Coordinates of C-alpha atoms (C1' of nucleotides) in Angstrom, one line a residue:
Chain H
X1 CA -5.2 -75.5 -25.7
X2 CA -5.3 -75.9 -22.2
X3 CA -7.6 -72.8 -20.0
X4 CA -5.7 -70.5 -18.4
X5 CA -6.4 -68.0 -15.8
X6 CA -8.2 -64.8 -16.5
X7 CA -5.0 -62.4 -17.4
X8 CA -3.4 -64.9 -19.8
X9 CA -5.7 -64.2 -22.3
X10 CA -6.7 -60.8 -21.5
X11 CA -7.0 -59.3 -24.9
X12 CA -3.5 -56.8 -25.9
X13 CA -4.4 -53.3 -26.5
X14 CA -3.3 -54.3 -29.8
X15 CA -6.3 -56.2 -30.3
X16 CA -9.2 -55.6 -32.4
X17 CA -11.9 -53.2 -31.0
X18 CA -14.6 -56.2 -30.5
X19 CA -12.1 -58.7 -29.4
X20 CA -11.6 -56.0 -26.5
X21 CA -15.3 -54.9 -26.2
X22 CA -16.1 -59.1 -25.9
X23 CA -12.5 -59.0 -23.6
X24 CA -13.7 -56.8 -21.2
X25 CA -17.1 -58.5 -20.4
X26 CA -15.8 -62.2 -20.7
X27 CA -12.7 -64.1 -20.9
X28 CA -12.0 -65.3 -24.5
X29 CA -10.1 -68.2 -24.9
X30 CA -6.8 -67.9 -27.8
X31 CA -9.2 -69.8 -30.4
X32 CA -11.8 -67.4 -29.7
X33 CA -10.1 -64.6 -30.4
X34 CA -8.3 -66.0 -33.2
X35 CA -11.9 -66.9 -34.8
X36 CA -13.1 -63.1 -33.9
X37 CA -9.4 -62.0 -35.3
X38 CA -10.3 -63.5 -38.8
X39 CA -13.6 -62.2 -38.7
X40 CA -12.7 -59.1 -39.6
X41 CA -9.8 -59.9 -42.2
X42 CA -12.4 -58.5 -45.4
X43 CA -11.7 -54.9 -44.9
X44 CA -12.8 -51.9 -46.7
X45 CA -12.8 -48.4 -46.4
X46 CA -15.0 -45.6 -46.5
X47 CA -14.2 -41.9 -47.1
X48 CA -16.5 -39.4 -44.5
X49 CA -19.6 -38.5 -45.4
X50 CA -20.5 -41.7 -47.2
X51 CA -23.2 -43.8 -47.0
X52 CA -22.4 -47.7 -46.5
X53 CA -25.9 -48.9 -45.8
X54 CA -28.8 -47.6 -47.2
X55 CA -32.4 -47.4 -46.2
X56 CA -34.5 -49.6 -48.1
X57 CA -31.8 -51.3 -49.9
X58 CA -30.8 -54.9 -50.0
X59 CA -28.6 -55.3 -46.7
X60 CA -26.6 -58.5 -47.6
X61 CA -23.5 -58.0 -45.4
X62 CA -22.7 -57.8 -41.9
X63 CA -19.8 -54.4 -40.8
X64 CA -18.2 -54.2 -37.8
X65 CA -16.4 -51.3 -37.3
X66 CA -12.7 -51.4 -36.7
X67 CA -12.0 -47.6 -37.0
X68 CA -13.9 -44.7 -36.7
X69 CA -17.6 -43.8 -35.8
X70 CA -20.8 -44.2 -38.1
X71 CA -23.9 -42.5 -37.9
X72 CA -27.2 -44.6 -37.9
X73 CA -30.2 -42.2 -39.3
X74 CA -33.1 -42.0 -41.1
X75 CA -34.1 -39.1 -44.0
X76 CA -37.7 -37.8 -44.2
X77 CA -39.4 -36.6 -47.4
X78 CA -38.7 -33.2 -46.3
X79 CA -35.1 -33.8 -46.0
X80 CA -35.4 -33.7 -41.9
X81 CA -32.8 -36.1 -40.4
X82 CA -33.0 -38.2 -37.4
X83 CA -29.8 -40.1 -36.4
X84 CA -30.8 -43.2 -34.3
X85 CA -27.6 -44.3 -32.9
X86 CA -23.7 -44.0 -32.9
X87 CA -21.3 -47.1 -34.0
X88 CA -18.2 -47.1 -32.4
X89 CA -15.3 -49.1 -33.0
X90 CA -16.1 -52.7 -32.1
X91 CA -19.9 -52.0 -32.8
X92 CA -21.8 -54.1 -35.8
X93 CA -24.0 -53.3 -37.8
X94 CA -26.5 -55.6 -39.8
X95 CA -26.0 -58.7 -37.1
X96 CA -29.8 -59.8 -37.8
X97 CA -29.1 -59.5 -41.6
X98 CA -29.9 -62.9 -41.8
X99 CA -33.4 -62.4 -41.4
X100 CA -34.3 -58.7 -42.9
X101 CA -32.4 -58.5 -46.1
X102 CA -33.6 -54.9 -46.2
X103 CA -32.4 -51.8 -44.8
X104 CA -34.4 -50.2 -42.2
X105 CA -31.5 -47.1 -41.5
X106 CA -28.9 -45.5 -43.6
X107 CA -25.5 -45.5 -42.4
X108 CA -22.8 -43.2 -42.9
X109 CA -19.3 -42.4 -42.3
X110 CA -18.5 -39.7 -39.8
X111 CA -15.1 -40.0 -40.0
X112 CA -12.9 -41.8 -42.5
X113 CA -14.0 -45.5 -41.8
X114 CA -12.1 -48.9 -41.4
X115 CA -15.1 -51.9 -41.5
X116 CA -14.8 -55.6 -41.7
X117 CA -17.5 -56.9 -43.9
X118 CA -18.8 -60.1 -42.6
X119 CA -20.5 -62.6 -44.5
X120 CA -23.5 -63.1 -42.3
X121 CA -23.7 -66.9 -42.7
X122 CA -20.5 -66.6 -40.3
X123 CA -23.0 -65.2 -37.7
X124 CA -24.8 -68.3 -37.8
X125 CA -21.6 -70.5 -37.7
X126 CA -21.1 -68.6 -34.4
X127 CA -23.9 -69.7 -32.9
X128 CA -22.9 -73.9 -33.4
X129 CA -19.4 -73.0 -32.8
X130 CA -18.7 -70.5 -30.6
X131 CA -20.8 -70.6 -27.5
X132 CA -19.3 -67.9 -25.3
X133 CA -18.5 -65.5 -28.7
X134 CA -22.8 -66.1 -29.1
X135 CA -23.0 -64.6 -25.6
X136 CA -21.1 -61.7 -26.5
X137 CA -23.2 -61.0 -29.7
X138 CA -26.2 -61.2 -27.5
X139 CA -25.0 -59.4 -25.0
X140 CA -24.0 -56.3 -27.8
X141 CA -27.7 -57.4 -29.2
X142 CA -29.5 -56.5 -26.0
X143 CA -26.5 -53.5 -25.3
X144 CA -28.1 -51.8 -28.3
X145 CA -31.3 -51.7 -27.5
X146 CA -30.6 -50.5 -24.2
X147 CA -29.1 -47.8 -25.7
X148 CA -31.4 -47.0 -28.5
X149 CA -33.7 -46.9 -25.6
X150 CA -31.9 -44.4 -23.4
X151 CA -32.0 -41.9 -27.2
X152 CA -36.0 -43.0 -26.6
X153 CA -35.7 -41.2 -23.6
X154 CA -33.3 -38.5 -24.3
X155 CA -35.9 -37.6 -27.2
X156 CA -38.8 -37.7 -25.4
X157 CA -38.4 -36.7 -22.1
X158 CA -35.2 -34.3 -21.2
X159 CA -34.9 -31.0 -21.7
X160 CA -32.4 -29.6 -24.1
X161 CA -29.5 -29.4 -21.8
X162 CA -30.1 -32.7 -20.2
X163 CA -30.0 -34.7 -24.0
X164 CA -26.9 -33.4 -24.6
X165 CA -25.1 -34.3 -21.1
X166 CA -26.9 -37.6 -21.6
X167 CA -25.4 -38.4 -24.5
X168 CA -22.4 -37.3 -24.1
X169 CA -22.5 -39.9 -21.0
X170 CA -23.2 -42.6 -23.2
X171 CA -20.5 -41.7 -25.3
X172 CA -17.9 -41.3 -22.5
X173 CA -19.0 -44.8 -20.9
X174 CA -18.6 -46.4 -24.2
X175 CA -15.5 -45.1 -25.3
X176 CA -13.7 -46.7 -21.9
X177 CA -14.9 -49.6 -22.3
X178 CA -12.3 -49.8 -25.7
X179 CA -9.6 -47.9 -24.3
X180 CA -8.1 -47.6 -20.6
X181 CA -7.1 -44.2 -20.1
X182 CA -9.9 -42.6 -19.6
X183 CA -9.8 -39.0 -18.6
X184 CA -13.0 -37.3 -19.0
X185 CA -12.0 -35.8 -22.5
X186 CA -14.6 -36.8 -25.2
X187 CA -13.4 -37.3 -28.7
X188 CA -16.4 -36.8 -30.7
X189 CA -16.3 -36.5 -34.6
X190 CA -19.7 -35.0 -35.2
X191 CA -20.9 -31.3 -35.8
X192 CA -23.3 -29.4 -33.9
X193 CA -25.6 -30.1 -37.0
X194 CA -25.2 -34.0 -36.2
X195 CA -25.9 -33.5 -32.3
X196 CA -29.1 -31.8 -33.6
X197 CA -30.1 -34.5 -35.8
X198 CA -29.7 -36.7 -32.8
X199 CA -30.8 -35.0 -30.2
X200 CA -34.2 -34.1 -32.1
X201 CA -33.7 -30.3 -31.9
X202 CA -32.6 -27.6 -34.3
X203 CA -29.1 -26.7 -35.1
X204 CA -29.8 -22.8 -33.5
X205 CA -30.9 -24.5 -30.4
X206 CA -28.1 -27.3 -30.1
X207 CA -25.5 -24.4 -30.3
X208 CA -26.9 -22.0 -27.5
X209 CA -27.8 -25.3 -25.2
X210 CA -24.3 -26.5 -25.3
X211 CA -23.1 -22.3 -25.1
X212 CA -25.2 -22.8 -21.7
X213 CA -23.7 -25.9 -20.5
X214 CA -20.2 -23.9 -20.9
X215 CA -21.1 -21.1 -19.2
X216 CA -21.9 -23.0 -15.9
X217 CA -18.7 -25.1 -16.1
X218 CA -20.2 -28.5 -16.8
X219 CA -18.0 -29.1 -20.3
X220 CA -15.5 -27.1 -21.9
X221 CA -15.4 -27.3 -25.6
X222 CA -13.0 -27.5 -28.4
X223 CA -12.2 -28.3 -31.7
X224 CA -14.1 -32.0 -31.5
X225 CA -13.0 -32.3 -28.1
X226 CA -15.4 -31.9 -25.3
X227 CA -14.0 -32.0 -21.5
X228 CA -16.4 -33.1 -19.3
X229 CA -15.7 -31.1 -16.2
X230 CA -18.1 -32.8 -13.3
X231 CA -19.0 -36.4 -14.3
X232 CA -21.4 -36.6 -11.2
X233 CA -22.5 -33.8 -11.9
X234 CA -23.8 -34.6 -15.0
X235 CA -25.1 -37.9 -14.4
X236 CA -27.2 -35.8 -12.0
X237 CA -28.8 -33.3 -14.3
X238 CA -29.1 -36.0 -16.9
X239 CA -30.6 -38.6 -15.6
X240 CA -28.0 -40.8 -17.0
X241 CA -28.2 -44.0 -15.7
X242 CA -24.9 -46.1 -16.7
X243 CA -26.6 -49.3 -15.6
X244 CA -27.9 -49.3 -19.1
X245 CA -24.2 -50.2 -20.7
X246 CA -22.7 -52.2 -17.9
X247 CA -21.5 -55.4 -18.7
X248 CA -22.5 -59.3 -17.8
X249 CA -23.7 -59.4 -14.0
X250 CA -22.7 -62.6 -13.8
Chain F
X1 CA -43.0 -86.1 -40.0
X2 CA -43.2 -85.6 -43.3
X3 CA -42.9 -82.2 -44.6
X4 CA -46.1 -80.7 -46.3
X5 CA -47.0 -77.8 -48.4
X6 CA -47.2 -74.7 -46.9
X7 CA -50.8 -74.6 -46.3
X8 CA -50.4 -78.0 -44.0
X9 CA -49.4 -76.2 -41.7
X10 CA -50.6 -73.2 -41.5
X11 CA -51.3 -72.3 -37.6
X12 CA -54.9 -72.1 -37.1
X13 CA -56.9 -69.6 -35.7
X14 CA -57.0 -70.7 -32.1
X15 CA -52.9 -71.0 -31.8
X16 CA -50.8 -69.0 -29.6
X17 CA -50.3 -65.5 -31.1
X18 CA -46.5 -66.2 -30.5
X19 CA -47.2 -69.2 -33.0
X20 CA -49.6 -67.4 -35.7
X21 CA -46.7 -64.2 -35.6
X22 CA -43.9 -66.8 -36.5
X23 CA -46.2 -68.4 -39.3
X24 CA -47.2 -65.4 -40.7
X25 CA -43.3 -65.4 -41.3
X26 CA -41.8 -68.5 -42.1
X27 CA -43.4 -72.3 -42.4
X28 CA -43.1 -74.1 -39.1
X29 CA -43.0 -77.9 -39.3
X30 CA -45.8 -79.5 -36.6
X31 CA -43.1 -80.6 -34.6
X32 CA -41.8 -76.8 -34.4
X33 CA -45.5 -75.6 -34.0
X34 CA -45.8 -78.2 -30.5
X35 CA -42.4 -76.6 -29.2
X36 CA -43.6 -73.6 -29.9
X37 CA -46.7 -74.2 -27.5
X38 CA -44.9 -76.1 -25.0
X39 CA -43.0 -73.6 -24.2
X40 CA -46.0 -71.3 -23.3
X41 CA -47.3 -73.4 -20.5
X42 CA -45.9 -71.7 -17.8
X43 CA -48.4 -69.1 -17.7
X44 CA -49.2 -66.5 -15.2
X45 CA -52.2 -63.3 -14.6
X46 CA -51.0 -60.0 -14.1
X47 CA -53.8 -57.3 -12.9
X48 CA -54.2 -54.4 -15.3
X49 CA -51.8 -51.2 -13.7
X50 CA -49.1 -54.0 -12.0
X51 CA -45.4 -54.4 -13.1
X52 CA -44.3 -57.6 -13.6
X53 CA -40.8 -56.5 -14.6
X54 CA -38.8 -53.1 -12.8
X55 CA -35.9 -51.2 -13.8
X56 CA -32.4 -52.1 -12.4
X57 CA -34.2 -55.0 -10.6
X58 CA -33.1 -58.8 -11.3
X59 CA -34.2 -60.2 -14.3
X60 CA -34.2 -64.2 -14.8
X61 CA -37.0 -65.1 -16.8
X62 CA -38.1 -64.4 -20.5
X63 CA -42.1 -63.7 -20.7
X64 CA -44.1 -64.1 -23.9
X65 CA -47.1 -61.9 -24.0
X66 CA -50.1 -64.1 -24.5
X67 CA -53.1 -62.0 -23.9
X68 CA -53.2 -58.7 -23.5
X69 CA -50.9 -55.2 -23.8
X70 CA -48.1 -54.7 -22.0
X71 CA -45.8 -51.4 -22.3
X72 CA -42.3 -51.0 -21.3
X73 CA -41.1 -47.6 -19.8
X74 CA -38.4 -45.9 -17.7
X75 CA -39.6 -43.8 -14.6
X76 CA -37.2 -40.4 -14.2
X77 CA -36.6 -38.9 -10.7
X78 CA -38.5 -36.4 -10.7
X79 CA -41.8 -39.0 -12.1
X80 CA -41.9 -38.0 -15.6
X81 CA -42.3 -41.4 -17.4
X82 CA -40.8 -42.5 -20.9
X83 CA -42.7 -45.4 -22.5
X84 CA -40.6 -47.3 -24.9
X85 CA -42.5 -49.5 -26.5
X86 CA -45.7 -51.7 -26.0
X87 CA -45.6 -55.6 -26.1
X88 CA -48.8 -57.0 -27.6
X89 CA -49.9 -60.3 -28.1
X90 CA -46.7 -62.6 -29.4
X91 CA -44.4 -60.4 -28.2
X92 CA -41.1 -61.7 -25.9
X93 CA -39.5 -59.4 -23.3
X94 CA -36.7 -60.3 -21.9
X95 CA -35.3 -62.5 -24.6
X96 CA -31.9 -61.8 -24.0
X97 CA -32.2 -62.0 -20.5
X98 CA -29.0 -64.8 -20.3
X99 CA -26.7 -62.2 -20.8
X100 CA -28.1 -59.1 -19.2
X101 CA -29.6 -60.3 -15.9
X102 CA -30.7 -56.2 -15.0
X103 CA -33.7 -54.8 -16.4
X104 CA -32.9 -52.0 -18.0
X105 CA -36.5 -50.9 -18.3
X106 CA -39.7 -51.7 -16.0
X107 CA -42.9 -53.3 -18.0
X108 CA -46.4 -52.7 -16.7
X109 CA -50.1 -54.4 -17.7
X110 CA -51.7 -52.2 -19.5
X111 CA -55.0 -54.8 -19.5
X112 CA -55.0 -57.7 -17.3
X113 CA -52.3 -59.6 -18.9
X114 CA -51.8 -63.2 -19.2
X115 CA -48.3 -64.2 -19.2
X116 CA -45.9 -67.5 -20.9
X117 CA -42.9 -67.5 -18.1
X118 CA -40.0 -69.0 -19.7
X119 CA -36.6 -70.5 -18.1
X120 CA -34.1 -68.3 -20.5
X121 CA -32.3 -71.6 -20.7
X122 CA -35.0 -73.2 -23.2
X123 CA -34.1 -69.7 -25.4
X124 CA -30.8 -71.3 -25.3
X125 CA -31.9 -74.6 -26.2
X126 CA -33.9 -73.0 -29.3
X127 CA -30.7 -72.4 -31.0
X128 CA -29.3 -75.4 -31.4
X129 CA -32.3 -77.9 -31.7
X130 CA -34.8 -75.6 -33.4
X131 CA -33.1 -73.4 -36.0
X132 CA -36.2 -72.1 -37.6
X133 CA -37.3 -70.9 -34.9
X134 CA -34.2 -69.2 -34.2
X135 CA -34.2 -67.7 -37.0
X136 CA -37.3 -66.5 -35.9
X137 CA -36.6 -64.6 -32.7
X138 CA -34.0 -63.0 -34.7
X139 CA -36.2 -61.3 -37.2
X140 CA -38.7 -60.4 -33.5
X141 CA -35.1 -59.0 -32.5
X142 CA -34.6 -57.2 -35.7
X143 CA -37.8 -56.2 -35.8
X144 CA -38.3 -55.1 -32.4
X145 CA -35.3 -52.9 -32.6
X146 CA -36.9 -50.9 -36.0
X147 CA -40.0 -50.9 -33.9
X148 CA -37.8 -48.5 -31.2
X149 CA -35.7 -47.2 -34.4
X150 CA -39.1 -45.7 -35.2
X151 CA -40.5 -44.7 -31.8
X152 CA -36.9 -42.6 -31.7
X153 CA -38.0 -40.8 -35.2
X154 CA -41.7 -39.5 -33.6
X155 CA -39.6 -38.4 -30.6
X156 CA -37.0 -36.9 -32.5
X157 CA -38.3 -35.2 -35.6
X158 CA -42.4 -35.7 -35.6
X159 CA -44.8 -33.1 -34.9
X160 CA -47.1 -33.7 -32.0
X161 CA -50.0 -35.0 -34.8
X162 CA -47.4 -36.6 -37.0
X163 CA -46.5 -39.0 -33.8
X164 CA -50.2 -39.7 -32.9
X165 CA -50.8 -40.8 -36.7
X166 CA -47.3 -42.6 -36.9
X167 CA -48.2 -44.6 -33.6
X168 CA -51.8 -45.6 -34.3
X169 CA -50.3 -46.5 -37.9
X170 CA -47.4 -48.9 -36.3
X171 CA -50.1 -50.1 -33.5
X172 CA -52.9 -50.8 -36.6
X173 CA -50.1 -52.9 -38.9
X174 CA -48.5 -54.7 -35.4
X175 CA -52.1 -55.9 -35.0
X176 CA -53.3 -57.2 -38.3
X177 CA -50.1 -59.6 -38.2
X178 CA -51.9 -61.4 -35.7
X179 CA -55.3 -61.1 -36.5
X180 CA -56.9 -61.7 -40.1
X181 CA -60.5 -59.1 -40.1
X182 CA -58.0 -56.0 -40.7
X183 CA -60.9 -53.3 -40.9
X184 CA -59.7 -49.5 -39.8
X185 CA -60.3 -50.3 -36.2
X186 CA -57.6 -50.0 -33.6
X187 CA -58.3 -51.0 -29.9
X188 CA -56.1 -49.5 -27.7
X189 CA -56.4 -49.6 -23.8
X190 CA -54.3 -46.7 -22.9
X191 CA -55.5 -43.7 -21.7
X192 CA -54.1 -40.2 -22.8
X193 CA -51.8 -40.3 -20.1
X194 CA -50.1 -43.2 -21.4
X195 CA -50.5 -41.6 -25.3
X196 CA -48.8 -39.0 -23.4
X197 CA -45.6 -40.8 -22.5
X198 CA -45.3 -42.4 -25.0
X199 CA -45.3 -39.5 -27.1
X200 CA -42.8 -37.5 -25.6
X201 CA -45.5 -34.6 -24.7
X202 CA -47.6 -33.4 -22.5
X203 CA -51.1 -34.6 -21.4
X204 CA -53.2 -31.8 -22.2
X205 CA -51.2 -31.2 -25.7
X206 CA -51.8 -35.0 -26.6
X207 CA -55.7 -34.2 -26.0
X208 CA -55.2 -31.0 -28.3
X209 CA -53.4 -33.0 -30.9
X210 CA -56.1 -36.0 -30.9
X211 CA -58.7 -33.5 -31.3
X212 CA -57.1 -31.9 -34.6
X213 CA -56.7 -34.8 -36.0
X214 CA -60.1 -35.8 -35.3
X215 CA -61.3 -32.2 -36.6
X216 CA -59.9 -32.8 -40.0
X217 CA -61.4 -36.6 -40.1
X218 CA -58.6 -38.1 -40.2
X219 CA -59.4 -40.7 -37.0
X220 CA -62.7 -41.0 -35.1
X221 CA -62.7 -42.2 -31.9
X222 CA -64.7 -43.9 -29.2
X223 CA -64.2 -45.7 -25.7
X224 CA -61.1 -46.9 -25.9
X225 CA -61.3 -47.4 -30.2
X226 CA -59.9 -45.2 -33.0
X227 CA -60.8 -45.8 -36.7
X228 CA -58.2 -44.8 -39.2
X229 CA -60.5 -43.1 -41.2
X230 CA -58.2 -42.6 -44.5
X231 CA -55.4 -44.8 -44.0
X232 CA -53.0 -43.3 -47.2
X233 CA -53.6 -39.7 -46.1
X234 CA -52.4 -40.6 -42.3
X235 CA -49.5 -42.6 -43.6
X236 CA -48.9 -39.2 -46.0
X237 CA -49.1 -37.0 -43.2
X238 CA -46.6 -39.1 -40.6
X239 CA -44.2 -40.1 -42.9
X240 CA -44.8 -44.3 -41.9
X241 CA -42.9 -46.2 -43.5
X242 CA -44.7 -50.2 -43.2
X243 CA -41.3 -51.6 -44.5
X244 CA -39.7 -51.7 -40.6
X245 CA -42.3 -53.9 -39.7
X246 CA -42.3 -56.2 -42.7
X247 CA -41.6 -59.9 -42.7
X248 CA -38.6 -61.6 -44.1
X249 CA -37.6 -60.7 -47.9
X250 CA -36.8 -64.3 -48.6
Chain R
dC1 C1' -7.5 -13.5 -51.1
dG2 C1' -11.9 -15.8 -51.8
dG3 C1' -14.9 -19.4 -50.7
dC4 C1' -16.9 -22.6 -47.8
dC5 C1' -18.2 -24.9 -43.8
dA6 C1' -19.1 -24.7 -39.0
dA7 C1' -20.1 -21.9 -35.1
dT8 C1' -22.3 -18.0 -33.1
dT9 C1' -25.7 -14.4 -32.1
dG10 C1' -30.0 -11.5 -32.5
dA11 C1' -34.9 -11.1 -33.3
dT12 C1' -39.3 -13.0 -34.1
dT13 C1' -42.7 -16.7 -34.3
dA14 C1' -44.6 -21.0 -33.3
dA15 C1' -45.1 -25.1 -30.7
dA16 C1' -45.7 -27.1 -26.6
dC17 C1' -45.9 -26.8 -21.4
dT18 C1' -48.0 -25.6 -17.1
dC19 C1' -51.6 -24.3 -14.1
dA20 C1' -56.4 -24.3 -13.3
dA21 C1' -61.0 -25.5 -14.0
dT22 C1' -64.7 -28.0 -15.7
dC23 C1' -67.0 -32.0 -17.6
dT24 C1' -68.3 -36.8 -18.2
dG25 C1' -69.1 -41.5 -17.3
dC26 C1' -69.1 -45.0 -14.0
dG27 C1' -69.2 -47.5 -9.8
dT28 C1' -70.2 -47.6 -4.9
dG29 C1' -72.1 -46.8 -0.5
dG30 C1' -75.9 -44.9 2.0
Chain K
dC1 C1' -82.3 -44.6 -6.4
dC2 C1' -79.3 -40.9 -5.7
dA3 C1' -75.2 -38.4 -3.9
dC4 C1' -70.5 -38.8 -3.9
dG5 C1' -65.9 -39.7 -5.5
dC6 C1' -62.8 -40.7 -8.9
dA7 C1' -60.4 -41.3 -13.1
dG8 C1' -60.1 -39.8 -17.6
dA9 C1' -61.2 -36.3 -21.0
dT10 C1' -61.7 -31.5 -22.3
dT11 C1' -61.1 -26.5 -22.4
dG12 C1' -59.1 -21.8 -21.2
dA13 C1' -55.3 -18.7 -20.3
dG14 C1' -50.7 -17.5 -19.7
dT15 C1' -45.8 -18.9 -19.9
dT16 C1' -41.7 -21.3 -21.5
dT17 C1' -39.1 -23.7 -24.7
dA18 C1' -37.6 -24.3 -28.9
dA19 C1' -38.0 -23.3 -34.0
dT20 C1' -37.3 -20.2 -37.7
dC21 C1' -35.3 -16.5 -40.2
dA22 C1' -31.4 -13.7 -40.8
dA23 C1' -26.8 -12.2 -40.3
dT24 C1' -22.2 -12.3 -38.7
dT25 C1' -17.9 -14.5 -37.3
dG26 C1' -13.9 -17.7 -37.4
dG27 C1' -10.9 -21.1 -39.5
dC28 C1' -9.1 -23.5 -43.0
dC29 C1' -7.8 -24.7 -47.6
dG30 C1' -6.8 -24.0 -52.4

DNA sequence: CGGCCAATTGATTAAACTCAATCTGCGTGG
DNA sequence: CCACGCAGATTGAGTTTAATCAATTGGCCG
């Protein structure tokens, strides 16, 4: 298969999620995306509000998600929640599973969930195989920390008002990078009670901190929909900083 | 080469920590152990309060932490800081630095620091001529990522003790991977301030909390030292769970 | 219609922040 | 040797933010 230029093997919107998350940062050759393609033929489903990946339990499996968002957390003994992180379609989970067969988060299903479950000795076959797909892995490896480190500093440094704008920034930024019409509406699955857990506060204060962003216009709110109505704007009071999710520089 | 028992090769004392961090892990063969140190030649002083690495500037080489504390933070506009995470000893920053060549975080010497400055391409060349090792980084990937999975739970969902204890508890286990005498001391060179923001609260309330805990026994402290006085009861009380930082299940 | 989950609002309490001093140990220059 | 300055630690007082407790409302589904 002879290299073409860039466009010829832009991936179709028809593509997997993580064939266009890897399309949009690199060009992926046919067999490339082929490989990624067949990947992700061991599907499963999970109904919302399950758990898939338990804390403390044997993690033997890698997911990737094809449809719908999951919920990284954490439980405490006295049943307070923390929810590390967000997994979007194209996101994995368990990509180091290799190498700590046990759980350090639960997982669960926000929405009604499509997942490829991915034999993780196929991770290392990436590696000897697949150069540029290894990249791309990397790349997501060191795209998730970045973004487990903005939650660091939603958590521990912005006001109420600020964590949510921040995140739902992140959000916004790394929904377009799947899809391309991106208008500033945010899809989001989760409940007030979920924004708490993530945004370290309590449900009472969640609900009159986003009551205050809609009252000065910033978003506009409704049924899982959230507009957001002055993107600069927001970046400013948040602090955001989309330099965290960009892709390769290169 | 031939291969020995385990206790052949056991790193000695005087190896890097990088080296006696990895063996503490998995066995490395000689030959693995000498890469291993030849890649830490390169090495380079930073003065305690300097940043050897700065947010959104470029980023082209991977560092290993040889001697000394480093600690990774983000600076917002208005100066309040956000530390991440520290680096001790054996720790690598920028390891995925061939695919992300912005920092997305600045690192500063919290000691004088000495410094292993590695070309990003030998991290390339780990994976296909030292697979061990490779295997390796990925469990300091994993591991590093539950070690900021954690640092979001204090932020999130910890009161202001509960984070002090959980931190100290994280910093005391980090250490005793490296070094064997694991008595209750902790030696840590940052000042309040830098308790402070790492913590998520203010400098006056990160006194306040310090001196509860030290009211109740719990820690006693000196010049730059804090003995974890009852080690069960502060795990009890901060909810730490040692399994994030554990080594490989296999 | 009843039940349930999510969202909203009010009132009170508790945790943490800010501002402002003071204190302490340490090094340095006179 | 001592006064001075400085960084870090400590304490007090008042304010703000956010948590908690307690209802109430709104939609949706069986």
């Amino acid at each position: 298969m002879q290299k073409g230029i860039a466009t010829d093997f832009k991936p179709a919107e028809t593509s997997s999620p993580l064939v266009r998350k890897l399309g949009a940062l690199c060009l992926l050759s046919e067999e490339e995306i082929d490989f990624l393609e067949g990947l992700q033929n061991n599907t499963l489903k999970v109904d919302r509000g399950l758990d898939f990946i338990e804390e403390g339990g044997d993690l033997r499996t890698t997911f990737i998600v094809i449809e719908g968002w999951a919920a990284r957390y954490c439980l405490l003994s006295d049943g307070r929640r923390q929810i590390l992180s967000y997994a979007l379609p194209g996101d994995i989970l368990g990509l180091h599973v290799n190498f700590r067969a046990t759980a350090t988060y639960s997982a669960s299903a926000l929405t009604p969930l499509k997942l490829a479950a991915v034999d993780p000795r196929r991770i290392i076959e990436i590696s000897q195989k697949f150069p540029i797909i290894a990249s791309g892995l990397s790349w997501c490896t060191a795209r998730e920390y970045a973004i487990l480190g903005d939650q660091a500093i939603r958590l521990g440094r912005l006001s109420a008002r600020q964590r949510l704008a921040h995140l739902f920034l992140e959000l916004w930024h790394r929904l377009n990078l799947l899809k391309s019409n991106n208008d500033n509406w945010l899809e989001i699955p989760m409940t007030q009670r979920d924004l708490a857990d993530t945004l370290g506060m309590s449900l009472v204060h969640t609900n009159r901190s986003l009551k205050s962003l809609r009252d000065v216009d910033l978003i506009s709110v409704t049924k899982n929909q959230v507009r957001l109505n002055d993107i600069k704007a927001l970046i400013e009071l948040s602090e955001f900083n989309a330099e965290h999710l960009r892709e390769f520089r290169v």
